[in-house]
Coordinates of C-alpha atoms in Angstrom, one line a residue:
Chain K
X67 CA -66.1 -25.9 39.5
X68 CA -67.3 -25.8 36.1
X69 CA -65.7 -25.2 32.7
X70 CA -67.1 -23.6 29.8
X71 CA -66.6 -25.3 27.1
X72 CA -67.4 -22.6 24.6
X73 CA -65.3 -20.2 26.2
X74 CA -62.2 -22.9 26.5
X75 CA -62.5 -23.2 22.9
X76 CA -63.1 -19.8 21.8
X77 CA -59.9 -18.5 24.1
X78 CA -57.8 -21.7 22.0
X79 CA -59.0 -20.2 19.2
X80 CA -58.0 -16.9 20.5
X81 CA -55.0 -17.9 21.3
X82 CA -54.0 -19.4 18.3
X83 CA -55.1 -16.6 16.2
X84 CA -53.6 -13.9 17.7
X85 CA -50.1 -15.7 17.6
X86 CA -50.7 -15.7 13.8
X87 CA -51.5 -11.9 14.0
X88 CA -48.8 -11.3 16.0
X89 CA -46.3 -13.1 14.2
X90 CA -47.8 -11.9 10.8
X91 CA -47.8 -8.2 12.5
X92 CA -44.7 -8.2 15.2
X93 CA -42.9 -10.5 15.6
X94 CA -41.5 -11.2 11.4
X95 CA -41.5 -7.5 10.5
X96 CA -39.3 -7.0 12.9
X97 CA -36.8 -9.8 12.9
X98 CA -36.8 -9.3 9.4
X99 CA -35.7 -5.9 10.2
X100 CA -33.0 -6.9 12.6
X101 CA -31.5 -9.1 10.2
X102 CA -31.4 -6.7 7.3
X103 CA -29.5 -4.3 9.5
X104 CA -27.3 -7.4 10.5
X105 CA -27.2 -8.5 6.4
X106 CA -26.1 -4.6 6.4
X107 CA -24.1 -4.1 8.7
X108 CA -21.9 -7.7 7.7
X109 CA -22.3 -6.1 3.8
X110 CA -20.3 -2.8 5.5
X111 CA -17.8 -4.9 7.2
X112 CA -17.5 -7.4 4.1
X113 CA -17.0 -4.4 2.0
X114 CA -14.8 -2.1 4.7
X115 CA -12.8 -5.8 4.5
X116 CA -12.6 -5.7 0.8
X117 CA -11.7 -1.7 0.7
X118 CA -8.9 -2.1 3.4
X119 CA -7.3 -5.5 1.6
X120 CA -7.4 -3.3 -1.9
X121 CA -5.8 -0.6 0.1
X122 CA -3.1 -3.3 1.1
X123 CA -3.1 -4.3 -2.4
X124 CA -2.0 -0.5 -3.4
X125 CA 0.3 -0.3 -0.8
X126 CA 2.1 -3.4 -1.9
X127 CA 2.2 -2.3 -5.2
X128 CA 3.0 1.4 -4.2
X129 CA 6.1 -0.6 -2.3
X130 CA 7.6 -2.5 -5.1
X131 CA 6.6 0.1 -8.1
X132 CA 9.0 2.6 -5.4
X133 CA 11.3 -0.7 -4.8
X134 CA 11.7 -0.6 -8.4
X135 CA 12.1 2.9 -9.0
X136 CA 14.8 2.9 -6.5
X137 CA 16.1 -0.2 -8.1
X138 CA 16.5 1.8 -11.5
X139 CA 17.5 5.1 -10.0
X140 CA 20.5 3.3 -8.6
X141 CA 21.2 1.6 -11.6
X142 CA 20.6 4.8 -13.6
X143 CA 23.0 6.6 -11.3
X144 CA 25.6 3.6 -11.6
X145 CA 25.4 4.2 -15.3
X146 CA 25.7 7.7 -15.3
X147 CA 28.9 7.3 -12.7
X148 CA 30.4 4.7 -15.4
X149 CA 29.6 6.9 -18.3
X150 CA 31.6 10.0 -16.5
X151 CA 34.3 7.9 -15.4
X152 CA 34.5 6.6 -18.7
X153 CA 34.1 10.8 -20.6
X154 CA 36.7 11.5 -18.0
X155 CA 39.1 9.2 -18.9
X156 CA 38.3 10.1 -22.5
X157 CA 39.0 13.8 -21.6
X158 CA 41.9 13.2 -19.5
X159 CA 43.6 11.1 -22.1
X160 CA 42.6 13.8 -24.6
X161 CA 44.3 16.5 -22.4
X162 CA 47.1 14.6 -21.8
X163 CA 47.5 13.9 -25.4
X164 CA 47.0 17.6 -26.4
X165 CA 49.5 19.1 -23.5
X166 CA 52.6 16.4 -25.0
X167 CA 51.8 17.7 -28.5
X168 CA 51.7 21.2 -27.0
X169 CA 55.0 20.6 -25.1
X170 CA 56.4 18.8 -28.4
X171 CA 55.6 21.5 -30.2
X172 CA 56.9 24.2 -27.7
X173 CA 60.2 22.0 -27.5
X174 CA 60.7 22.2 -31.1
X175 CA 60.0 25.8 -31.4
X176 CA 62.0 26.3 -28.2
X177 CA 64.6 24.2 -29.8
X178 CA 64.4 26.0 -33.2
X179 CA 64.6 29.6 -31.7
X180 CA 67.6 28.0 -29.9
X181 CA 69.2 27.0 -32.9
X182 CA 68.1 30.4 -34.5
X183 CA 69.7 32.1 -31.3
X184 CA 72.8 30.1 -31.9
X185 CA 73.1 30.5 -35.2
X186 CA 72.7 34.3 -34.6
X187 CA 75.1 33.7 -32.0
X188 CA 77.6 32.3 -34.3
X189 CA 77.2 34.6 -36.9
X190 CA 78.0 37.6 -34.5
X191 CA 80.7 35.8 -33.1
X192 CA 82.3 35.0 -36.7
X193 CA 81.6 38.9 -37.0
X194 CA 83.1 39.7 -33.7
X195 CA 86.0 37.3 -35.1
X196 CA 86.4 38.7 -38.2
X197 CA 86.4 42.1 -36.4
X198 CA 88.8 41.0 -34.3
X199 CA 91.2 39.7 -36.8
X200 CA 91.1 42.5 -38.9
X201 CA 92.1 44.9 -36.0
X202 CA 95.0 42.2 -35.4
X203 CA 96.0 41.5 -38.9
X204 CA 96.5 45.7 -39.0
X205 CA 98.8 45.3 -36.7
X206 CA 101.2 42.8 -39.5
X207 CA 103.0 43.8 -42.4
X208 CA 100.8 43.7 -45.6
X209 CA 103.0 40.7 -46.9
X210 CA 102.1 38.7 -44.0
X211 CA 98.5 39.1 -45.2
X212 CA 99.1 37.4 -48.8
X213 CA 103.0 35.4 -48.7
X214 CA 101.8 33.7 -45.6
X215 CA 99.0 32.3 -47.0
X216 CA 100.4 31.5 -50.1
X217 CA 102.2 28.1 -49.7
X218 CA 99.0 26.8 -48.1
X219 CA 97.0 27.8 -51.3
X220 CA 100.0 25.8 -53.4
X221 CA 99.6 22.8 -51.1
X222 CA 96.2 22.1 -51.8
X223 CA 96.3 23.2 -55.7
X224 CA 98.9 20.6 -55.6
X225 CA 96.6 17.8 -53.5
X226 CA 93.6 18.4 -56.1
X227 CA 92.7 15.8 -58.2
X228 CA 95.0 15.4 -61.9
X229 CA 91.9 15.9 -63.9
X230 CA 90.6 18.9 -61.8
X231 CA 94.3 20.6 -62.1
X232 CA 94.5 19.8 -66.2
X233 CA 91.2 21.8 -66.0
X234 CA 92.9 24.7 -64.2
X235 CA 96.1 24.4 -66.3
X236 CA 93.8 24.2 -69.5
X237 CA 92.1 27.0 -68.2
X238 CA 95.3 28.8 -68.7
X239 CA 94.0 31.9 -66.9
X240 CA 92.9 31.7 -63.5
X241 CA 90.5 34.2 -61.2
X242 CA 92.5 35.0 -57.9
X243 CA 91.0 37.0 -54.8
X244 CA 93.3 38.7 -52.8
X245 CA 92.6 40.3 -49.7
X246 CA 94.8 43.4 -50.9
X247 CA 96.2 44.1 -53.9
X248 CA 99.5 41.8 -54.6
X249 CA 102.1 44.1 -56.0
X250 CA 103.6 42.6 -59.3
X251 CA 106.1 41.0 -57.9
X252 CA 103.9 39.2 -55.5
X253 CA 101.7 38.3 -58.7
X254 CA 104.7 36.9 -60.6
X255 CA 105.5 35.0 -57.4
X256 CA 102.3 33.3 -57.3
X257 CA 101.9 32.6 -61.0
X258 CA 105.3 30.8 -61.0
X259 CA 104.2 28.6 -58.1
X260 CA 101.0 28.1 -59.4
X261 CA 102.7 27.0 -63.0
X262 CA 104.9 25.0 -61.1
X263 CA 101.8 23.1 -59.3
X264 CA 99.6 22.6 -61.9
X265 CA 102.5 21.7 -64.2
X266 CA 101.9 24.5 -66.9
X267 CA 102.5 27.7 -67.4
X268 CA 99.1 29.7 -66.2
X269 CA 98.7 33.2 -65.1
X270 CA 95.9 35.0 -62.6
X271 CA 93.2 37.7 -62.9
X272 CA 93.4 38.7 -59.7
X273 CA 90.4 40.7 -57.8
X274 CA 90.9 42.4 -54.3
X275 CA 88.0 41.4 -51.9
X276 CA 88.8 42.7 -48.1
X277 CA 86.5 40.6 -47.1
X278 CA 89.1 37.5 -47.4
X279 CA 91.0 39.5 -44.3
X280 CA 94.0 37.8 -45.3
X281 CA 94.6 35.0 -48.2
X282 CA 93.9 34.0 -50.9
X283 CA 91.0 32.6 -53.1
X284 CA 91.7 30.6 -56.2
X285 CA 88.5 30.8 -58.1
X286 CA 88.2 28.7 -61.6
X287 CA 85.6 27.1 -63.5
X288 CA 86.0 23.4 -61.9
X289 CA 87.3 24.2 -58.2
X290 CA 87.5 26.7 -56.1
X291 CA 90.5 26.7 -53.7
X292 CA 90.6 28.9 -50.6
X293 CA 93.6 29.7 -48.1
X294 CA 92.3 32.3 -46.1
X295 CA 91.3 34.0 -42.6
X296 CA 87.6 34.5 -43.6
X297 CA 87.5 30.3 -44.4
X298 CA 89.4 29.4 -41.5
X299 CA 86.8 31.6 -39.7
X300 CA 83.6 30.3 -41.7
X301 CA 84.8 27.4 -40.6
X302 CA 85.7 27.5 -36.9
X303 CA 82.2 29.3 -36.9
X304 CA 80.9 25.9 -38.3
X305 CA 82.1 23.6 -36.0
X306 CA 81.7 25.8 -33.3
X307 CA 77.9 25.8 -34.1
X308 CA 77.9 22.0 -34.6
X309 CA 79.5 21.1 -31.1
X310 CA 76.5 23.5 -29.8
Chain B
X390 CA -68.9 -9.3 42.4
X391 CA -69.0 -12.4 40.1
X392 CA -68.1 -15.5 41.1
X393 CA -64.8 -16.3 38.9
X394 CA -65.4 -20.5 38.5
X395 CA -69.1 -19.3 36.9
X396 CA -69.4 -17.4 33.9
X397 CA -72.5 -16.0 32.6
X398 CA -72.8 -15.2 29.0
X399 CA -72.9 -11.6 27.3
X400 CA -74.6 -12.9 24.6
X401 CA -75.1 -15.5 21.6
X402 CA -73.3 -15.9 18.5
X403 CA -76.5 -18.4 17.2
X404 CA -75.8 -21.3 20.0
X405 CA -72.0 -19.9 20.9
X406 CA -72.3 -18.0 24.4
X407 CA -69.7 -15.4 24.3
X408 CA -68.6 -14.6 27.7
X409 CA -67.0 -11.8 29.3
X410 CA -63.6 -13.0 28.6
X411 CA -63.7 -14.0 25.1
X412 CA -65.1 -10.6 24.4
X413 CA -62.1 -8.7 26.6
X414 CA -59.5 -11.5 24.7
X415 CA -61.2 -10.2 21.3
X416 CA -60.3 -6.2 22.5
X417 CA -57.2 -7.0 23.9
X418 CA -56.6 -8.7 20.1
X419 CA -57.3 -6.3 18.3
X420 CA -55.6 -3.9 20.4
X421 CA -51.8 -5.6 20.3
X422 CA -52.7 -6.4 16.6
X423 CA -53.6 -2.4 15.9
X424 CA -50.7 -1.9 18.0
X425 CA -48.1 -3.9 16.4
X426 CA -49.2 -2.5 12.9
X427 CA -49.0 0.9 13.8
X428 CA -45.5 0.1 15.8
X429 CA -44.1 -1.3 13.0
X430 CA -45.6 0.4 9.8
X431 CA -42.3 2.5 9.8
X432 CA -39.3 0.3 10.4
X433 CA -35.6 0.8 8.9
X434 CA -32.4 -0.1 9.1
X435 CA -31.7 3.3 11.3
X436 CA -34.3 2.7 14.1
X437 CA -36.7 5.4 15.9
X438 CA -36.6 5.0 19.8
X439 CA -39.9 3.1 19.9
X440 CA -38.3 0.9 17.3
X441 CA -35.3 0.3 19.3
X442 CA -37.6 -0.9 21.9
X443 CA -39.4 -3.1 20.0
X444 CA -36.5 -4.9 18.5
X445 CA -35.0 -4.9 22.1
X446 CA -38.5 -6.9 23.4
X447 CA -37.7 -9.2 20.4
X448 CA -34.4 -9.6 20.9
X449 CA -34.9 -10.2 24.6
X450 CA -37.8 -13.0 23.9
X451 CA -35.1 -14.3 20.9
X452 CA -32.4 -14.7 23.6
X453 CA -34.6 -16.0 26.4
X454 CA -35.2 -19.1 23.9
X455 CA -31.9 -19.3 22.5
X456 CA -30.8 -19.8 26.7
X457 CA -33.2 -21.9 27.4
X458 CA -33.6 -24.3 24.5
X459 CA -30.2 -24.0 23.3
X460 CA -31.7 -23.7 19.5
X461 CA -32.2 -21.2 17.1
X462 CA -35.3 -19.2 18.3
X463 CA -36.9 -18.8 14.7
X464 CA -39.6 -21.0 15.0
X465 CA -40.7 -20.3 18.3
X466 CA -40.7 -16.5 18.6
X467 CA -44.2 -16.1 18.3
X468 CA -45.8 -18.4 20.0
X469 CA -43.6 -17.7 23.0
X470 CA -43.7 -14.0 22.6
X471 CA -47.2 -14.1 21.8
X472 CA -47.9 -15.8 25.1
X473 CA -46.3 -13.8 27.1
X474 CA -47.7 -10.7 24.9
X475 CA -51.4 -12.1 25.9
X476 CA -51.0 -12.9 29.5
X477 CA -49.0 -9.7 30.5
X478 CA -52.0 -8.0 28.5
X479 CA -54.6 -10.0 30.0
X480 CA -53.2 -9.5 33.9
X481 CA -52.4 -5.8 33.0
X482 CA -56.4 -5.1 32.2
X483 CA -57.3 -5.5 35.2
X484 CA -56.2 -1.9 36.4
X485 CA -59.4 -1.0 33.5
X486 CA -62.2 -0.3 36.0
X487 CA -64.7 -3.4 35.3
X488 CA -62.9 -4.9 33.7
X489 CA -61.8 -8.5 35.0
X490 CA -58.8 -9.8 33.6
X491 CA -59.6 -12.8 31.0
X492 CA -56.5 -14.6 32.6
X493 CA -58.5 -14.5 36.2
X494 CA -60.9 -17.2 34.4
X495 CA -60.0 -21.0 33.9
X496 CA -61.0 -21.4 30.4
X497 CA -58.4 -18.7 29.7
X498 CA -55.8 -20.8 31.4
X499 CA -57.0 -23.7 30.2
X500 CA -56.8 -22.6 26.4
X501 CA -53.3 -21.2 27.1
X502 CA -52.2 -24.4 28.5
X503 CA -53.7 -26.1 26.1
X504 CA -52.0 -24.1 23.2
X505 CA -48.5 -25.0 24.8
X506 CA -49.4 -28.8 25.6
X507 CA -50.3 -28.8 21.7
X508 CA -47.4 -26.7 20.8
X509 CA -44.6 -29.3 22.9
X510 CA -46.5 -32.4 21.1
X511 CA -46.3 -30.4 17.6
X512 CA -42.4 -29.0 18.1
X513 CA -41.5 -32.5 19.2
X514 CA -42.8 -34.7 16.3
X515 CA -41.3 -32.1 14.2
X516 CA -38.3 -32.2 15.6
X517 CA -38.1 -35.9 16.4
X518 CA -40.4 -37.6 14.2
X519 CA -43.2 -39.9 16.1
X520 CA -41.0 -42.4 16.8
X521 CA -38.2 -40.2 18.0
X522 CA -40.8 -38.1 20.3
X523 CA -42.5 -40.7 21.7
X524 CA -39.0 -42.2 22.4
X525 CA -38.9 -39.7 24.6
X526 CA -41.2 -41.2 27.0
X527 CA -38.9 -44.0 28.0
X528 CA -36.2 -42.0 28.8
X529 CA -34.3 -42.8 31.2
X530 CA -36.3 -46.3 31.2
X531 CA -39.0 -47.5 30.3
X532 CA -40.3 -47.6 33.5
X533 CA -40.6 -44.3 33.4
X534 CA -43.2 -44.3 30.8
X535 CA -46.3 -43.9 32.8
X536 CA -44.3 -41.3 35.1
X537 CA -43.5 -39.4 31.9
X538 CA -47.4 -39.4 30.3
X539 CA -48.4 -37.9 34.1
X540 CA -46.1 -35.2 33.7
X541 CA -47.2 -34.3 30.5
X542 CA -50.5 -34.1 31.9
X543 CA -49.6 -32.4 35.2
X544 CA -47.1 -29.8 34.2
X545 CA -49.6 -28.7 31.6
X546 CA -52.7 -28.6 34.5
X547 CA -50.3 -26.7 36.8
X548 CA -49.5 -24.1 34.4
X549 CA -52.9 -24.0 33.8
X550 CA -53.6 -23.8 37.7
X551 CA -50.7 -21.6 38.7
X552 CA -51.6 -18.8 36.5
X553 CA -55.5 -18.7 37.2
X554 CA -54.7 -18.8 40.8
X555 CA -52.3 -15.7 40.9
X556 CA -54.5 -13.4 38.9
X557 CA -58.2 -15.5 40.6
X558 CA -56.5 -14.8 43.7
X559 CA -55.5 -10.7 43.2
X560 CA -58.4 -10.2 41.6
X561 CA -60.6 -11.6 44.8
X562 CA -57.9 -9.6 46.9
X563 CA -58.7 -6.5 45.4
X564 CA -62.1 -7.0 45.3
X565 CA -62.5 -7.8 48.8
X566 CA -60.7 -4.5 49.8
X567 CA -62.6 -2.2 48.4
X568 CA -65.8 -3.5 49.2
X569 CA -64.7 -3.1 52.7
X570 CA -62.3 -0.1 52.9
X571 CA -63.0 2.7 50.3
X572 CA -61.9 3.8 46.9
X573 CA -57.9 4.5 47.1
X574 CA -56.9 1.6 49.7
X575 CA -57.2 -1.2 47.0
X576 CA -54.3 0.3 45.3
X577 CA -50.6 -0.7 46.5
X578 CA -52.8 -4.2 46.2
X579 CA -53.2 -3.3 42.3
X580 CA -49.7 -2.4 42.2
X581 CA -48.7 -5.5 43.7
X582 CA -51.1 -7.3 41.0
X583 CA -49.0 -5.4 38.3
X584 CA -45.8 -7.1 39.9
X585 CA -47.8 -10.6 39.8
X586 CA -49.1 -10.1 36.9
X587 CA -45.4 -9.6 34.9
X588 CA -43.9 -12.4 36.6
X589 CA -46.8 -14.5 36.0
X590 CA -46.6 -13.9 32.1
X591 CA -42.9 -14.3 32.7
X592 CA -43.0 -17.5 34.5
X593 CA -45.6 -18.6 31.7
X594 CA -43.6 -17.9 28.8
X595 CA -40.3 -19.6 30.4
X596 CA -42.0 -22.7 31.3
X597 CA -43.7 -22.8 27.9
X598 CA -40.2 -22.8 26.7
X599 CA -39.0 -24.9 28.8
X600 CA -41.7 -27.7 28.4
X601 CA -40.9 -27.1 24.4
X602 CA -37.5 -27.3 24.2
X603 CA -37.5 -30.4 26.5
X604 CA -39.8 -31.6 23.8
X605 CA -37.5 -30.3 20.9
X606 CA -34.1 -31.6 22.3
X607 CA -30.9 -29.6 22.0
X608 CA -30.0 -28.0 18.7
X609 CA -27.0 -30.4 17.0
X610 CA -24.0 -28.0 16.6
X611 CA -23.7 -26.5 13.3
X612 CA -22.6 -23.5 11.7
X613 CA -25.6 -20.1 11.9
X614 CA -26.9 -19.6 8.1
X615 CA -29.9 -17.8 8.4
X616 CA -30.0 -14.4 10.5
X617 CA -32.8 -15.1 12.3
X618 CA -31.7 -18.3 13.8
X619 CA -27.9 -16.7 15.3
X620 CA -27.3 -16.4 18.8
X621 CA -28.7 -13.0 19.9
X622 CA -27.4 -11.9 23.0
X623 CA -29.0 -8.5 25.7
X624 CA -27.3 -7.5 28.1

């Protein structure tokens, strides 16, 4: 067996040339490729990474800003609730307020058309009373209507003060309502007991008024002195109304 | 029919003899070089179907080296998938009528092997240093030096050997058939030398890369940083 030396070499060098060509052809190109694609595909993931931790990011942040929101909502609400409470009271107070004046002041008006009632009251009663009396006083004597009262009027000329009676005496002529028309004896009657209790001679204008019902009025400048049924019934009327 | 251990030049390149197999290395050459341009002239990163084939060859040559020399298979790729390129091209012509396969000669064998025995020296300085490759020889002992400088030369003759035997012996094979039965009975034989042939250029590549990456040494652990050098796996 024999080897060709030539051919040995040229085959080396064929050899070693075509791994250059293919490497410079083949093999690089695409390995290079391979690794861009792998470069790509790890840029994808590196950036589908990045996407879905910045979507976690928003979500996070989308869960506390709605945290937060809740967070105020709640204390928003709590305000409000403490606010109406509060205007509530406020109102409430204010309506209880206004309904005690109201009631005060229905009270009082009640009170004043009660008075107003019994005051109305009492006057038709003193009317009724005076109505009453008159139909019984008819039934008297006409003397009963001025002697009876006449000793009463006497008594309290007599109790009034001395310089209240000088007054009357130095009046010398005194107004006297009668609740008829004394006859003249009556009226000489009545100016000697009248003298007698003031001390001095005085004499009487007198003046019928039927309103008296029966009695008499002395009427001067200083005092006035009544002793009849129309006081006694003023009166009654009076206290009547006060006990009420 | 030629005798295969003689070779009779075509012609002369001034006092070069080219010979039948230089000039059918030169065509087939061209042809994988022409071929590889136009294959990869249009490449993206959304591959075409031949495209998904080439980059599965690559990957499958990447991950034949990455199993066998446990290292990154950047620096190696060519030369191993060149190899295996060449001698699967080389057995393959031989279905070309007159055409005898450039791998069917010993010079062809011989260059190959000598290609790989330079490659192992080259990767293992490189990897090692002098010191550390020639180290290497002493493992387990130092007795085993002389054992170790044999192997270096044997494992390279019997690639050598192995390969020009397969395709010497198909080619004779075939030869001898159809001189002696016809024109169609040679064939299953041809298939058959198709077969060889593939796990020939298999067998070459693998042991090239075995012989290297016994040269080379395992790959220290450490973390991938370039592309090209991470683990690719085919199923």
């Amino acid at each position: 067996m024999t080897i060709d030396w030539w051919t040995l070499g040229l085959q080396t060098i064929n050899v070693v040339v075509l791994v250059w060509l293919l490497a410079r052809f083949l093999f690089r190109p695409v390995s290079r490729i391979i690794a861009e694609r792998q470069a790509a595909a790890q840029s994808a993931l590196d950036a589908a990474k990045a996407a879905q931790a910045e979507a976690e990011a928003a979500n996070a942040q989308a869960k506390s800003e709605a945290a937060e929101q809740a967070s105020a909502r709640v204390a928003q609400l709590s305000q409000a609730q403490e606010a109406a409470k509060q205007e509530s009271a406020r109102l409430l107070t204010k309506a209880h307020n206004e309904v005690a004046a109201l009631r005060a002041q229905t009270e009082a008006e009640i009170a004043k058309e009660r008075e107003a009632a019994q005051a109305q009251m009492a006057r038709e009663a003193g009317v009724l009373a005076s109505d009453i009396a008159a139909r019984l006083l008819s039934r008297l004597p006409d003397s009963a209507r001025l002697e009876g009262f006449l000793p009463g009027l006497i008594e309290a000329v007599r109790k009034l003060p001395e310089p209240t009676r000088e007054a009357l005496l130095a009046q010398g002529k005194l107004a006297l309502r009668a609740a008829r028309a004394p006859s003249a004896e009556e009226t000489t009657r009545i100016e000697a007991q009248l003298s007698e209790a003031l001390g001095g001679p005085v004499t009487v204008d007198t003046s019928v008024d039927e309103s008296l019902l029966a009695g008499l009025e002395l009427d001067a400048a200083t005092a006035v002195v009544r002793n009849h049924l129309r006081a006694d019934l003023d009166r009654i009327t009076a206290e009547v109304t006060q006990d009420d | 029919m030629d005798n295969p251990l003689t070779l009779e030049p075509l012609f002369h390149l001034g006092p070069v003899p080219i010979t039948s197999p230089v000039v059918i290395s030169w065509v087939l050459i061209v042809s994988l070089t022409l071929g590889s341009i136009l294959l990869t002239r249009n490449l993206s990163l959304k591959p075409s179907k031949t495209q998904t084939v080439l980059e599965l060859f690559v990957t499958t040559i990447e991950a034949q080296i990455q199993d066998t020399m446990n290292r990154a298979p950047g620096p190696y790729r060519a030369l191993i998938g060149t190899i295996f390129l060449f001698v699967l091209a080389a057995n393959w012509s031989s279905l070309i009528p007159g055409v005898e396969p450039p791998t069917a000669h010993l010079e062809t064998d011989a260059a190959l092997a000598v290609v790989v025995f330079a490659a192992t020296i080259s990767f293992g300085i490189a990897q090692r240093g002098l010191k550390g490759y020639l180290a290497t020889f002493a493992e387990p002992s130092w007795v085993m030096i002389p054992l170790n400088v044999v192997e270096q030369i044997t494992r390279t003759f019997s690639l050598m050997v192995r390969l020009f035997g397969n395709v010497m012996s198909g080619v004779f094979v075939v030869g001898i058939v159809l001189s002696l039965a016809g024109l169609f009975v040679p064939i299953p034989l041809m298939a058959l030398d198709l077969l060889t042939g593939t796990v020939q250029a298999y067998i070459f590549a693998v042991l090239a890369t075995v012989f290297i990456g016994a040269a080379v040494g395992d790959e220290p652990a450490r973390a991938p940083s370039d592309p090209s050098d991470k683990e690719t796996h085919q199923p």
